[in-house]
């Protein structure tokens, strides 16, 4: 029997004005993205958070699946409505907020561009952002976060080498309620700051393990290889090709070389 998340405990620890104040909690669902989309479509408030104990069709970026066993991890989708020119702050704020929540319990996460969160070189959290536009305006953006907390990753051979969890890193179970509240608190604070200045960008950039490394960035058919030199103000990855020219990579997947 899986442990159920104590909602009241999350709410007691929340310091936010709007994020997670409308907290929808479901036991099993296909994907929290689907539930959040329905909420957003019917005008659910900004900051609505949809949380599931288990997902039967959890999805990751680039059409991948997200392993989502019951009662172990955090699967949450946030409904946001940033102004269109600020849409990309979500890709910066989300991994940063996860990293700060993990730092609060003694871990030392690093970020892999565009928005994976790693501990000890293995992925502990992933982010899927789905955006619905109406003309040039943002109707809503769904920020889906999967954070491996008490998951026994080693017992899941298909991801044991590349994924980790808080439990694997700390050698003990952690409180999902505490982590979720810390994540929501950090997210709202960083999101509000990001709408105003660039302090958040620097906090994100300084945790990027990708910078200075040799990378192979793929986006569909396009492949860029070289050294990840920096990120620009938009969050694009700047890759110095071997011929000396610079590639600006807006999205995609990055493999790090030694
Ligand atoms: C990735 O790294 O590929 C992104 C993973 C995102 C997983 C989360 S879990 C909550 C939300 N619901 C989903 O189906 N996906 C996201």
XYZ file of C-alpha atoms and ligand atoms in Angstrom:
274
model
C 0.000 0.000 0.000
C 1.552 3.283 -1.081
C 1.743 6.261 1.300
C -0.716 9.003 0.443
C 0.380 12.574 0.377
C -0.830 14.692 3.281
C -2.381 17.727 1.589
C -2.958 19.627 4.810
C 0.746 19.369 5.586
C 1.633 20.853 2.195
C -0.834 23.678 2.751
C 0.585 24.442 6.227
C 4.033 24.876 4.729
C 2.996 26.991 1.758
C 4.176 30.603 1.837
C 2.819 31.516 -1.585
C 0.222 34.073 -2.563
C -1.306 32.097 -5.435
C 0.856 29.133 -6.435
C -0.630 25.872 -5.192
C -3.481 27.673 -3.419
C -5.849 25.893 -5.756
C -4.376 22.433 -5.236
C -6.120 19.601 -7.055
C -5.140 16.196 -5.844
C -5.921 13.086 -7.840
C -5.069 9.515 -7.067
C -4.448 8.012 -10.500
C -4.595 9.786 -13.827
C -3.140 9.419 -17.302
C -1.024 12.562 -16.884
C -1.363 15.623 -14.659
C -0.853 17.629 -17.873
C -4.250 16.388 -19.105
C -6.055 17.265 -15.882
C -4.373 20.689 -15.740
C -5.263 21.375 -19.368
C -8.936 20.757 -18.651
C -8.716 23.087 -15.632
C -6.930 25.781 -17.637
C -9.450 25.496 -20.471
C -12.291 26.139 -18.082
C -10.528 29.213 -16.724
C -8.869 27.746 -13.605
C -6.821 30.396 -11.772
C -3.126 31.052 -12.337
C -1.141 28.959 -9.899
C -3.530 26.010 -9.989
C -1.473 22.926 -9.153
C -2.559 19.452 -10.163
C -0.897 16.689 -8.223
C -1.213 12.947 -8.767
C -0.109 9.959 -6.742
C 0.347 7.952 -9.920
C 0.325 8.529 -13.686
C -0.521 5.757 -16.102
C 0.761 7.658 -19.144
C 3.230 10.139 -17.654
C 5.038 11.902 -20.460
C 8.421 13.492 -20.842
C 9.969 15.802 -23.391
C 10.448 14.718 -26.993
C 7.704 12.099 -26.810
C 9.365 10.058 -24.092
C 7.551 8.353 -21.213
C 7.976 9.424 -17.577
C 8.074 6.502 -15.156
C 5.396 7.384 -12.568
C 4.870 4.725 -9.873
C 2.261 5.319 -7.144
C 2.900 7.054 -3.837
C 6.619 7.635 -4.257
C 7.322 10.777 -6.193
C 6.021 14.212 -7.053
C 4.050 14.575 -10.286
C 2.656 18.060 -10.484
C 1.485 20.424 -13.214
C 1.208 24.174 -12.645
C -1.133 26.379 -14.647
C 0.626 29.660 -15.489
C -0.230 32.606 -17.726
C 2.917 34.668 -18.256
C 2.893 37.585 -20.690
C 4.039 36.227 -24.082
C 7.446 38.002 -24.086
C 8.186 36.390 -20.714
C 7.164 32.860 -21.633
C 10.725 31.602 -21.536
C 11.221 32.519 -17.907
C 9.292 29.356 -17.096
C 12.168 27.255 -18.466
C 14.558 29.028 -16.141
C 12.411 29.346 -13.038
C 11.259 25.706 -13.036
C 14.635 23.948 -12.794
C 15.947 26.636 -10.473
C 13.026 26.195 -8.050
C 13.525 22.418 -8.042
C 17.247 22.883 -7.417
C 16.577 25.255 -4.522
C 14.069 22.865 -2.942
C 16.655 20.053 -3.159
C 19.414 22.272 -1.785
C 17.134 22.878 1.218
C 17.413 19.191 2.161
C 21.172 19.026 1.694
C 21.584 17.904 -1.917
C 23.791 19.651 -4.470
C 21.866 19.556 -7.755
C 23.196 20.764 -11.087
C 21.203 21.683 -14.165
C 21.539 20.234 -17.618
C 20.359 22.519 -20.378
C 17.578 23.038 -21.210
C 15.927 21.973 -17.974
C 16.923 18.663 -16.440
C 17.908 18.559 -12.794
C 20.786 16.210 -11.976
C 22.342 14.949 -8.789
C 25.637 13.078 -9.016
C 25.349 13.198 -12.818
C 21.998 11.393 -12.849
C 18.594 12.884 -13.543
C 16.422 13.461 -10.481
C 13.756 15.697 -12.037
C 12.387 16.620 -15.435
C 10.188 19.413 -16.710
C 7.676 19.433 -19.537
C 6.230 22.785 -20.556
C 3.215 22.796 -22.865
C 1.959 26.142 -24.102
C -1.390 27.112 -25.581
C -1.389 30.355 -27.520
C -4.272 32.450 -28.731
C -2.836 34.510 -31.569
C 0.227 36.144 -30.018
C -1.052 35.887 -26.469
C -0.436 33.069 -24.015
C -3.714 31.377 -23.170
C -1.928 29.240 -20.603
C 1.293 27.338 -20.048
C 1.348 23.993 -18.284
C 4.527 23.417 -16.306
C 4.792 19.709 -15.590
C 7.345 18.654 -13.007
C 8.363 15.116 -12.190
C 10.644 14.794 -9.148
C 11.877 11.406 -7.998
C 11.623 11.366 -4.229
C 11.248 7.947 -2.573
C 11.466 5.946 -5.740
C 13.705 2.864 -5.662
C 15.343 3.694 -8.988
C 17.809 0.841 -8.729
C 14.895 -1.587 -8.921
C 13.867 -0.121 -12.281
C 16.543 -1.432 -14.668
C 15.543 0.641 -17.698
C 16.471 3.888 -15.919
C 18.737 2.756 -13.048
C 21.889 4.058 -14.746
C 20.598 7.434 -15.808
C 18.106 8.372 -13.093
C 18.263 8.942 -9.384
C 15.955 9.911 -6.518
C 16.209 11.777 -3.241
C 16.102 8.449 -1.440
C 19.001 7.085 -3.472
C 21.077 10.199 -2.830
C 20.302 10.689 0.861
C 20.068 7.003 1.731
C 16.696 7.581 3.407
C 13.133 8.545 2.543
C 12.226 12.215 2.422
C 8.958 14.059 2.983
C 7.152 14.665 -0.310
C 4.997 17.281 1.419
C 8.028 19.270 2.586
C 9.656 19.093 -0.826
C 6.512 20.055 -2.700
C 5.867 23.066 -0.457
C 9.508 24.171 -0.771
C 9.300 23.792 -4.545
C 6.106 25.850 -4.811
C 7.481 28.514 -2.463
C 10.694 28.836 -4.484
C 8.832 28.762 -7.788
C 6.525 31.656 -6.968
C 9.308 33.786 -5.493
C 11.622 33.191 -8.470
C 8.830 33.646 -11.012
C 7.888 37.036 -9.575
C 11.560 38.083 -9.595
C 12.073 36.818 -13.130
C 9.276 39.008 -14.419
C 11.303 41.965 -13.184
C 15.078 41.506 -13.517
C 17.889 39.132 -14.355
C 18.958 37.855 -10.903
C 17.084 34.652 -11.596
C 18.866 34.159 -14.890
C 22.240 34.355 -13.114
C 21.118 31.908 -10.407
C 20.067 29.467 -13.137
C 23.196 30.003 -15.230
C 25.541 29.419 -12.305
C 24.076 25.935 -11.763
C 24.360 24.842 -15.404
C 26.671 21.912 -15.601
C 26.504 22.066 -19.391
C 28.660 25.183 -19.687
C 32.261 24.604 -20.702
C 31.499 21.001 -21.654
C 31.671 19.391 -25.060
C 28.110 18.730 -26.200
C 26.047 17.269 -28.952
C 22.754 19.125 -29.249
C 19.952 17.603 -31.304
C 16.718 19.205 -32.373
C 14.914 17.006 -34.863
C 17.216 16.675 -37.862
C 19.544 19.412 -36.709
C 22.690 18.397 -34.836
C 25.209 20.819 -33.345
C 28.488 19.656 -31.869
C 31.049 21.715 -30.045
C 31.703 23.360 -26.718
C 28.738 24.817 -24.805
C 30.195 28.252 -24.296
C 27.351 30.109 -22.631
C 23.638 30.834 -22.607
C 22.180 34.083 -23.916
C 19.603 36.250 -22.157
C 16.814 34.246 -23.777
C 18.164 31.016 -22.335
C 19.434 29.731 -25.705
C 22.547 27.561 -25.591
C 25.563 28.975 -27.433
C 27.661 26.201 -28.926
C 31.123 26.975 -30.335
C 31.542 24.654 -33.303
C 34.960 23.178 -34.095
C 35.288 25.530 -37.093
C 35.018 28.486 -34.707
C 31.505 29.570 -35.646
C 28.761 29.934 -33.060
C 25.475 28.021 -33.087
C 22.470 29.342 -31.197
C 20.412 26.389 -29.974
C 16.879 27.342 -28.892
C 15.577 23.940 -27.842
C 16.356 20.262 -28.081
C 18.284 17.633 -26.265
C 21.887 17.751 -25.212
C 24.350 14.932 -24.651
C 27.374 15.815 -22.562
C 30.760 14.403 -23.474
C 33.551 13.941 -20.977
C 11.360 15.227 -19.120
O 12.404 15.345 -18.493
O 11.336 14.609 -20.200
C 10.104 15.853 -18.582
C 9.396 15.003 -17.581
C 8.141 15.650 -17.038
C 7.345 14.719 -16.145
C 6.201 15.434 -15.468
S 5.430 14.474 -14.203
C 4.146 15.653 -14.083
C 3.801 16.048 -15.509
N 2.889 15.088 -16.092
C 3.437 14.422 -17.122
O 2.860 13.552 -17.803
N 4.681 14.867 -17.339
C 5.065 15.894 -16.375
